[in-house]
mmCIF file of N, CA and C in Angstrom:
data_model
loop_
_atom_site.group_PDB
_atom_site.id
_atom_site.type_symbol
_atom_site.label_atom_id
_atom_site.label_comp_id
_atom_site.label_asym_id
_atom_site.label_seq_id
_atom_site.Cartn_x
_atom_site.Cartn_y
_atom_site.Cartn_z
ATOM 1 N N MET A 1 102.390 73.511 102.864
ATOM 2 C CA MET A 1 103.241 74.715 103.216
ATOM 3 C C MET A 1 103.386 75.174 101.736
ATOM 4 N N PHE A 2 103.463 76.581 101.593
ATOM 5 C CA PHE A 2 104.293 77.264 100.126
ATOM 6 C C PHE A 2 105.575 77.842 100.675
ATOM 7 N N THR A 3 106.105 78.057 99.896
ATOM 8 C CA THR A 3 107.363 78.858 100.137
ATOM 9 C C THR A 3 107.494 80.210 99.040
ATOM 10 N N ILE A 4 107.943 80.958 99.402
ATOM 11 C CA ILE A 4 107.749 82.440 98.897
ATOM 12 C C ILE A 4 109.518 82.476 97.843
ATOM 13 N N THR A 5 108.854 82.858 96.489
ATOM 14 C CA THR A 5 110.123 82.882 95.456
ATOM 15 C C THR A 5 110.442 83.924 95.423
ATOM 16 N N GLU A 6 109.511 84.855 95.217
ATOM 17 C CA GLU A 6 109.905 86.445 94.814
ATOM 18 C C GLU A 6 108.909 87.246 95.035
ATOM 19 N N TYR A 7 109.288 88.622 95.228
ATOM 20 C CA TYR A 7 108.219 89.576 95.954
ATOM 21 C C TYR A 7 108.452 90.408 95.390
ATOM 22 N N SER A 8 107.540 91.584 95.780
ATOM 23 C CA SER A 8 107.589 92.859 95.550
ATOM 24 C C SER A 8 106.875 93.787 96.618
ATOM 25 N N VAL A 9 106.941 94.985 96.686
ATOM 26 C CA VAL A 9 106.041 95.783 97.887
ATOM 27 C C VAL A 9 106.247 97.455 97.683
ATOM 28 N N GLU A 10 104.721 97.616 97.774
ATOM 29 C CA GLU A 10 104.965 99.245 97.206
ATOM 30 C C GLU A 10 103.877 99.843 98.560
ATOM 31 N N LEU A 11 104.196 101.214 98.513
ATOM 32 C CA LEU A 11 103.099 102.061 99.132
ATOM 33 C C LEU A 11 102.166 102.287 98.817
ATOM 34 N N ILE A 12 101.075 102.409 98.987
ATOM 35 C CA ILE A 12 99.575 102.112 98.842
ATOM 36 C C ILE A 12 99.670 104.094 99.021
ATOM 37 N N LYS A 13 99.123 104.850 97.770
ATOM 38 C CA LYS A 13 99.123 105.879 98.204
ATOM 39 C C LYS A 13 97.264 106.253 98.719
ATOM 40 N N ASP A 14 97.607 107.434 99.779
ATOM 41 C CA ASP A 14 95.897 107.894 99.685
ATOM 42 C C ASP A 14 96.489 109.301 100.165
ATOM 43 N N PRO A 15 95.850 110.020 98.805
ATOM 44 C CA PRO A 15 96.052 111.249 98.684
ATOM 45 C C PRO A 15 94.455 112.005 99.599
ATOM 46 N N PHE A 16 93.586 111.291 100.087
ATOM 47 C CA PHE A 16 93.152 112.288 100.591
ATOM 48 C C PHE A 16 92.804 111.658 102.175
ATOM 49 N N GLY A 17 93.746 111.369 102.576
ATOM 50 C CA GLY A 17 94.052 110.592 104.246
ATOM 51 C C GLY A 17 92.565 109.718 104.675
ATOM 52 N N ILE A 18 92.172 109.042 104.219
ATOM 53 C CA ILE A 18 91.057 107.958 104.466
ATOM 54 C C ILE A 18 91.525 107.228 105.389
ATOM 55 N N LEU A 19 92.395 106.525 104.841
ATOM 56 C CA LEU A 19 92.873 105.196 106.108
ATOM 57 C C LEU A 19 93.937 105.678 107.157
ATOM 58 N N ALA A 20 93.787 105.038 107.975
ATOM 59 C CA ALA A 20 94.546 105.176 109.104
ATOM 60 C C ALA A 20 95.787 104.594 109.257
ATOM 61 N N GLY A 21 96.806 105.125 109.190
ATOM 62 C CA GLY A 21 97.966 105.003 109.191
ATOM 63 C C GLY A 21 99.094 104.688 107.858
ATOM 64 N N THR A 22 99.869 103.780 107.525
ATOM 65 C CA THR A 22 100.301 103.629 106.283
ATOM 66 C C THR A 22 99.968 102.309 105.783
ATOM 67 N N ARG A 23 99.935 101.939 104.638
ATOM 68 C CA ARG A 23 99.191 100.696 103.952
ATOM 69 C C ARG A 23 100.217 100.325 103.044
ATOM 70 N N TYR A 24 101.061 99.007 102.677
ATOM 71 C CA TYR A 24 101.544 98.965 101.606
ATOM 72 C C TYR A 24 101.022 97.328 100.999
ATOM 73 N N GLU A 25 101.130 97.254 99.918
ATOM 74 C CA GLU A 25 100.988 95.962 99.334
ATOM 75 C C GLU A 25 102.295 95.019 98.806
ATOM 76 N N PHE A 26 101.816 94.036 99.243
ATOM 77 C CA PHE A 26 102.979 92.845 98.973
ATOM 78 C C PHE A 26 102.484 92.076 98.105
ATOM 79 N N LEU A 27 103.471 91.876 96.967
ATOM 80 C CA LEU A 27 102.559 90.541 95.983
ATOM 81 C C LEU A 27 104.062 89.356 96.175
ATOM 82 N N LEU A 28 103.537 88.263 96.457
ATOM 83 C CA LEU A 28 104.763 87.259 96.710
ATOM 84 C C LEU A 28 103.983 86.011 95.865
ATOM 85 N N ASP A 29 105.135 86.084 94.814
ATOM 86 C CA ASP A 29 104.785 84.202 94.171
ATOM 87 C C ASP A 29 104.896 83.240 95.348
ATOM 88 N N LEU A 30 104.187 82.607 94.827
ATOM 89 C CA LEU A 30 104.333 80.889 95.793
ATOM 90 C C LEU A 30 104.733 79.901 94.930
ATOM 91 N N ASP A 31 105.430 78.995 95.699
ATOM 92 C CA ASP A 31 105.903 78.109 95.280
ATOM 93 C C ASP A 31 105.133 76.854 96.155
ATOM 94 N N VAL A 32 104.120 76.638 95.340
ATOM 95 C CA VAL A 32 102.773 75.323 96.508
ATOM 96 C C VAL A 32 103.088 74.126 95.674
ATOM 97 N N PRO A 33 103.068 72.568 96.702
ATOM 98 C CA PRO A 33 103.302 71.827 96.543
ATOM 99 C C PRO A 33 102.409 71.268 95.824
ATOM 100 N N GLU A 34 103.055 70.365 94.555
ATOM 101 C CA GLU A 34 101.494 69.795 93.923
ATOM 102 C C GLU A 34 100.345 68.839 94.938
ATOM 103 N N ASP A 35 100.765 68.400 96.389
ATOM 104 C CA ASP A 35 99.524 67.500 96.545
ATOM 105 C C ASP A 35 98.837 68.706 97.801
ATOM 106 N N ASP A 36 99.427 69.933 97.161
ATOM 107 C CA ASP A 36 98.408 70.890 98.342
ATOM 108 C C ASP A 36 96.983 71.029 97.590
ATOM 109 N N GLU A 37 96.203 71.361 98.031
ATOM 110 C CA GLU A 37 94.454 72.101 97.404
ATOM 111 C C GLU A 37 94.687 73.219 96.696
ATOM 112 N N LEU A 38 95.981 74.378 97.125
ATOM 113 C CA LEU A 38 96.146 75.640 96.538
ATOM 114 C C LEU A 38 97.074 75.451 95.185
ATOM 115 N N HIS A 39 97.560 74.445 95.063
ATOM 116 C CA HIS A 39 98.474 74.152 93.697
ATOM 117 C C HIS A 39 97.703 74.689 92.643
ATOM 118 N N THR A 40 98.009 75.417 91.981
ATOM 119 C CA THR A 40 97.552 75.526 90.272
ATOM 120 C C THR A 40 98.685 75.689 89.526
ATOM 121 N N GLU A 41 98.148 74.328 87.821
ATOM 122 C CA GLU A 41 99.758 74.345 87.023
ATOM 123 C C GLU A 41 99.933 76.296 86.781
ATOM 124 N N SER A 42 99.227 77.071 86.624
ATOM 125 C CA SER A 42 99.697 78.268 85.962
ATOM 126 C C SER A 42 100.509 79.269 86.887
ATOM 127 N N GLY A 43 100.129 78.633 88.464
ATOM 128 C CA GLY A 43 100.757 78.791 89.486
ATOM 129 C C GLY A 43 100.110 80.117 90.286
ATOM 130 N N VAL A 44 100.161 80.363 91.741
ATOM 131 C CA VAL A 44 99.792 81.228 92.197
ATOM 132 C C VAL A 44 100.371 82.357 92.546
ATOM 133 N N TYR A 45 99.388 83.517 93.235
ATOM 134 C CA TYR A 45 100.370 84.886 94.021
ATOM 135 C C TYR A 45 99.453 84.963 95.033
ATOM 136 N N LEU A 46 100.067 85.768 96.030
ATOM 137 C CA LEU A 46 99.364 86.416 97.336
ATOM 138 C C LEU A 46 99.521 87.743 97.315
ATOM 139 N N ARG A 47 98.552 88.657 97.034
ATOM 140 C CA ARG A 47 98.574 89.745 96.961
ATOM 141 C C ARG A 47 98.015 90.368 98.934
ATOM 142 N N VAL A 48 98.914 91.145 99.529
ATOM 143 C CA VAL A 48 98.591 91.216 100.923
ATOM 144 C C VAL A 48 98.594 92.815 101.144
ATOM 145 N N VAL A 49 97.552 93.447 101.824
ATOM 146 C CA VAL A 49 97.612 94.263 102.177
ATOM 147 C C VAL A 49 98.152 93.972 103.683
ATOM 148 N N TYR A 50 99.020 95.070 103.770
ATOM 149 C CA TYR A 50 99.886 95.707 105.268
ATOM 150 C C TYR A 50 99.902 96.745 105.824
ATOM 151 N N SER A 51 99.260 96.839 107.415
ATOM 152 C CA SER A 51 99.150 98.333 108.142
ATOM 153 C C SER A 51 100.213 98.373 108.616
ATOM 154 N N VAL A 52 100.870 99.547 108.624
ATOM 155 C CA VAL A 52 101.846 100.285 109.967
ATOM 156 C C VAL A 52 101.099 101.180 110.258
ATOM 157 N N GLU A 53 100.323 101.327 111.880
ATOM 158 C CA GLU A 53 100.184 102.264 112.769
ATOM 159 C C GLU A 53 100.235 101.861 114.279
ATOM 160 N N ASP A 54 101.142 103.527 114.473
ATOM 161 C CA ASP A 54 101.662 103.584 115.796
ATOM 162 C C ASP A 54 102.003 102.756 116.425
ATOM 163 N N ASN A 55 102.815 102.128 115.601
ATOM 164 C CA ASN A 55 103.801 100.799 115.770
ATOM 165 C C ASN A 55 103.499 99.986 115.909
ATOM 166 N N ARG A 56 101.841 99.474 115.528
ATOM 167 C CA ARG A 56 101.218 98.041 115.370
ATOM 168 C C ARG A 56 101.032 97.983 114.112
ATOM 169 N N GLU A 57 101.711 96.788 113.596
ATOM 170 C CA GLU A 57 101.764 96.263 112.155
ATOM 171 C C GLU A 57 100.712 94.617 112.519
ATOM 172 N N ARG A 58 100.233 94.886 111.085
ATOM 173 C CA ARG A 58 99.467 93.693 110.959
ATOM 174 C C ARG A 58 98.595 93.420 109.367
ATOM 175 N N ILE A 59 98.310 92.413 109.094
ATOM 176 C CA ILE A 59 98.078 92.170 107.630
ATOM 177 C C ILE A 59 96.347 92.686 107.809
ATOM 178 N N VAL A 60 96.100 93.431 107.137
ATOM 179 C CA VAL A 60 94.862 94.130 106.491
ATOM 180 C C VAL A 60 93.901 93.137 106.110
ATOM 181 N N LYS A 61 94.778 92.670 104.869
ATOM 182 C CA LYS A 61 93.535 91.679 104.186
ATOM 183 C C LYS A 61 94.720 90.440 102.857
ATOM 184 N N TYR A 62 94.301 89.855 102.861
ATOM 185 C CA TYR A 62 94.904 89.117 101.884
ATOM 186 C C TYR A 62 94.100 88.601 100.808
ATOM 187 N N GLU A 63 94.845 87.734 99.895
ATOM 188 C CA GLU A 63 94.102 87.441 98.487
ATOM 189 C C GLU A 63 94.596 86.699 97.735
ATOM 190 N N PHE A 64 94.310 84.940 97.313
ATOM 191 C CA PHE A 64 95.404 84.436 97.193
ATOM 192 C C PHE A 64 94.570 84.423 95.166
ATOM 193 N N LEU A 65 95.558 84.314 93.980
ATOM 194 C CA LEU A 65 95.010 84.824 92.785
ATOM 195 C C LEU A 65 95.747 83.516 92.236
ATOM 196 N N ASP A 66 95.249 83.258 90.910
ATOM 197 C CA ASP A 66 95.900 82.365 89.599
ATOM 198 C C ASP A 66 96.734 83.210 89.231
ATOM 199 N N ARG A 67 98.098 82.804 89.056
ATOM 200 C CA ARG A 67 98.811 83.903 88.517
ATOM 201 C C ARG A 67 99.007 83.927 86.934
ATOM 202 N N GLN A 68 98.328 82.541 85.781
ATOM 203 C CA GLN A 68 97.785 83.643 84.564
ATOM 204 C C GLN A 68 96.677 84.392 84.243
ATOM 205 N N THR A 69 95.615 83.936 85.141
ATOM 206 C CA THR A 69 94.668 84.680 85.081
ATOM 207 C C THR A 69 93.977 85.343 86.216
ATOM 208 N N ASN A 70 94.955 86.025 87.147
ATOM 209 C CA ASN A 70 94.573 86.865 88.197
ATOM 210 C C ASN A 70 93.338 86.432 88.782
ATOM 211 N N GLN A 71 92.796 85.786 88.507
ATOM 212 C CA GLN A 71 90.958 85.200 89.120
ATOM 213 C C GLN A 71 91.534 84.385 90.721
ATOM 214 N N TYR A 72 90.532 85.172 91.530
ATOM 215 C CA TYR A 72 90.735 84.722 92.949
ATOM 216 C C TYR A 72 90.357 83.388 93.463
ATOM 217 N N LEU A 73 90.835 83.008 94.465
ATOM 218 C CA LEU A 73 91.368 81.442 94.874
ATOM 219 C C LEU A 73 90.575 81.661 96.596
ATOM 220 N N ASP A 74 89.735 80.960 96.230
ATOM 221 C CA ASP A 74 88.794 81.104 97.892
ATOM 222 C C ASP A 74 89.738 80.070 98.869
ATOM 223 N N PHE A 75 90.878 80.960 99.224
ATOM 224 C CA PHE A 75 91.526 79.643 100.283
ATOM 225 C C PHE A 75 91.658 81.123 101.772
ATOM 226 N N GLU A 76 91.937 80.196 102.235
ATOM 227 C CA GLU A 76 92.335 80.991 103.714
ATOM 228 C C GLU A 76 93.907 80.261 104.316
ATOM 229 N N MET A 77 94.309 81.295 105.097
ATOM 230 C CA MET A 77 96.045 80.811 105.483
ATOM 231 C C MET A 77 95.742 79.861 106.340
ATOM 232 N N ASP A 78 96.254 78.893 106.695
ATOM 233 C CA ASP A 78 96.148 78.382 108.373
ATOM 234 C C ASP A 78 97.260 79.550 109.337
ATOM 235 N N GLU A 79 96.948 79.199 110.647
ATOM 236 C CA GLU A 79 97.665 80.143 111.374
ATOM 237 C C GLU A 79 99.118 80.157 111.137
ATOM 238 N N GLU A 80 99.858 79.045 111.092
ATOM 239 C CA GLU A 80 101.147 79.200 110.743
ATOM 240 C C GLU A 80 101.318 79.703 109.508
ATOM 241 N N GLU A 81 101.098 79.452 108.378
ATOM 242 C CA GLU A 81 101.324 80.575 106.894
ATOM 243 C C GLU A 81 100.657 81.755 107.564
ATOM 244 N N GLU A 82 99.838 82.307 108.012
ATOM 245 C CA GLU A 82 99.574 83.982 108.108
ATOM 246 C C GLU A 82 100.830 84.150 109.403
ATOM 247 N N LYS A 83 101.449 83.552 110.255
ATOM 248 C CA LYS A 83 102.444 83.939 110.819
ATOM 249 C C LYS A 83 103.716 84.307 109.825
ATOM 250 N N GLN A 84 104.194 83.108 109.127
ATOM 251 C CA GLN A 84 105.191 83.203 107.940
ATOM 252 C C GLN A 84 104.841 84.574 107.543
ATOM 253 N N ILE A 85 103.919 84.603 106.693
ATOM 254 C CA ILE A 85 103.317 86.040 105.763
ATOM 255 C C ILE A 85 103.489 87.282 106.719
ATOM 256 N N GLU A 86 103.049 87.436 107.974
ATOM 257 C CA GLU A 86 103.166 88.717 108.658
ATOM 258 C C GLU A 86 104.705 88.520 109.182
ATOM 259 N N ALA A 87 105.547 87.618 109.336
ATOM 260 C CA ALA A 87 106.965 87.688 109.554
ATOM 261 C C ALA A 87 108.012 88.552 108.278
ATOM 262 N N PHE A 88 107.264 88.022 107.422
ATOM 263 C CA PHE A 88 107.966 88.158 106.126
ATOM 264 C C PHE A 88 107.535 89.421 105.857
ATOM 265 N N CYS A 89 105.998 89.763 105.676
ATOM 266 C CA CYS A 89 105.829 91.362 105.454
ATOM 267 C C CYS A 89 106.836 92.631 106.243
ATOM 268 N N LYS A 90 106.562 92.256 108.039
ATOM 269 C CA LYS A 90 107.541 93.009 108.818
ATOM 270 C C LYS A 90 108.977 93.086 108.564
ATOM 271 N N GLU A 91 109.501 91.882 107.956
ATOM 272 C CA GLU A 91 110.973 92.099 107.574
ATOM 273 C C GLU A 91 111.132 93.151 106.573
ATOM 274 N N HIS A 92 110.501 92.707 105.426
ATOM 275 C CA HIS A 92 110.503 93.684 104.327
ATOM 276 C C HIS A 92 109.856 94.866 104.233
ATOM 277 N N VAL A 93 109.099 95.505 104.979
ATOM 278 C CA VAL A 93 108.170 96.537 104.786
ATOM 279 C C VAL A 93 109.052 98.086 104.367
ATOM 280 N N GLN A 94 109.707 97.677 105.177
ATOM 281 C CA GLN A 94 110.826 99.110 105.063
ATOM 282 C C GLN A 94 111.638 99.212 103.359
ATOM 283 N N GLU A 95 111.279 98.390 102.774
ATOM 284 C CA GLU A 95 111.821 98.678 101.059
ATOM 285 C C GLU A 95 111.091 99.678 100.483
ATOM 286 N N ALA A 96 110.061 99.236 100.861
ATOM 287 C CA ALA A 96 108.876 100.224 100.252
ATOM 288 C C ALA A 96 109.064 101.773 100.130
ATOM 289 N N VAL A 97 110.140 102.313 101.144
ATOM 290 C CA VAL A 97 110.101 103.754 101.530
ATOM 291 C C VAL A 97 111.528 104.195 101.010
ATOM 292 N N ARG A 98 112.251 103.179 100.537
ATOM 293 C CA ARG A 98 113.708 103.895 99.603
ATOM 294 C C ARG A 98 113.778 103.937 98.349
#
């Protein structure tokens, strides 16, 4: 299980109105234990696209990236991790509109 150490959140602009609802991009710096297969020496961060539409909030997409190279890491979150990230996004999404 990883820990979120820092984060940023921004509104994704949709000037043409193509996307349903409002989308936000979260960048989450992660502290990953050394014995976890996701661990890298240079560090890992998680990019999350989060949607708010008609009082429904959800993760649309996420990807793990190497901190140094920004290279995609082919891993999926387990159910517990996904719930943790979804709760985090729900708690912090309003910071993007301030």
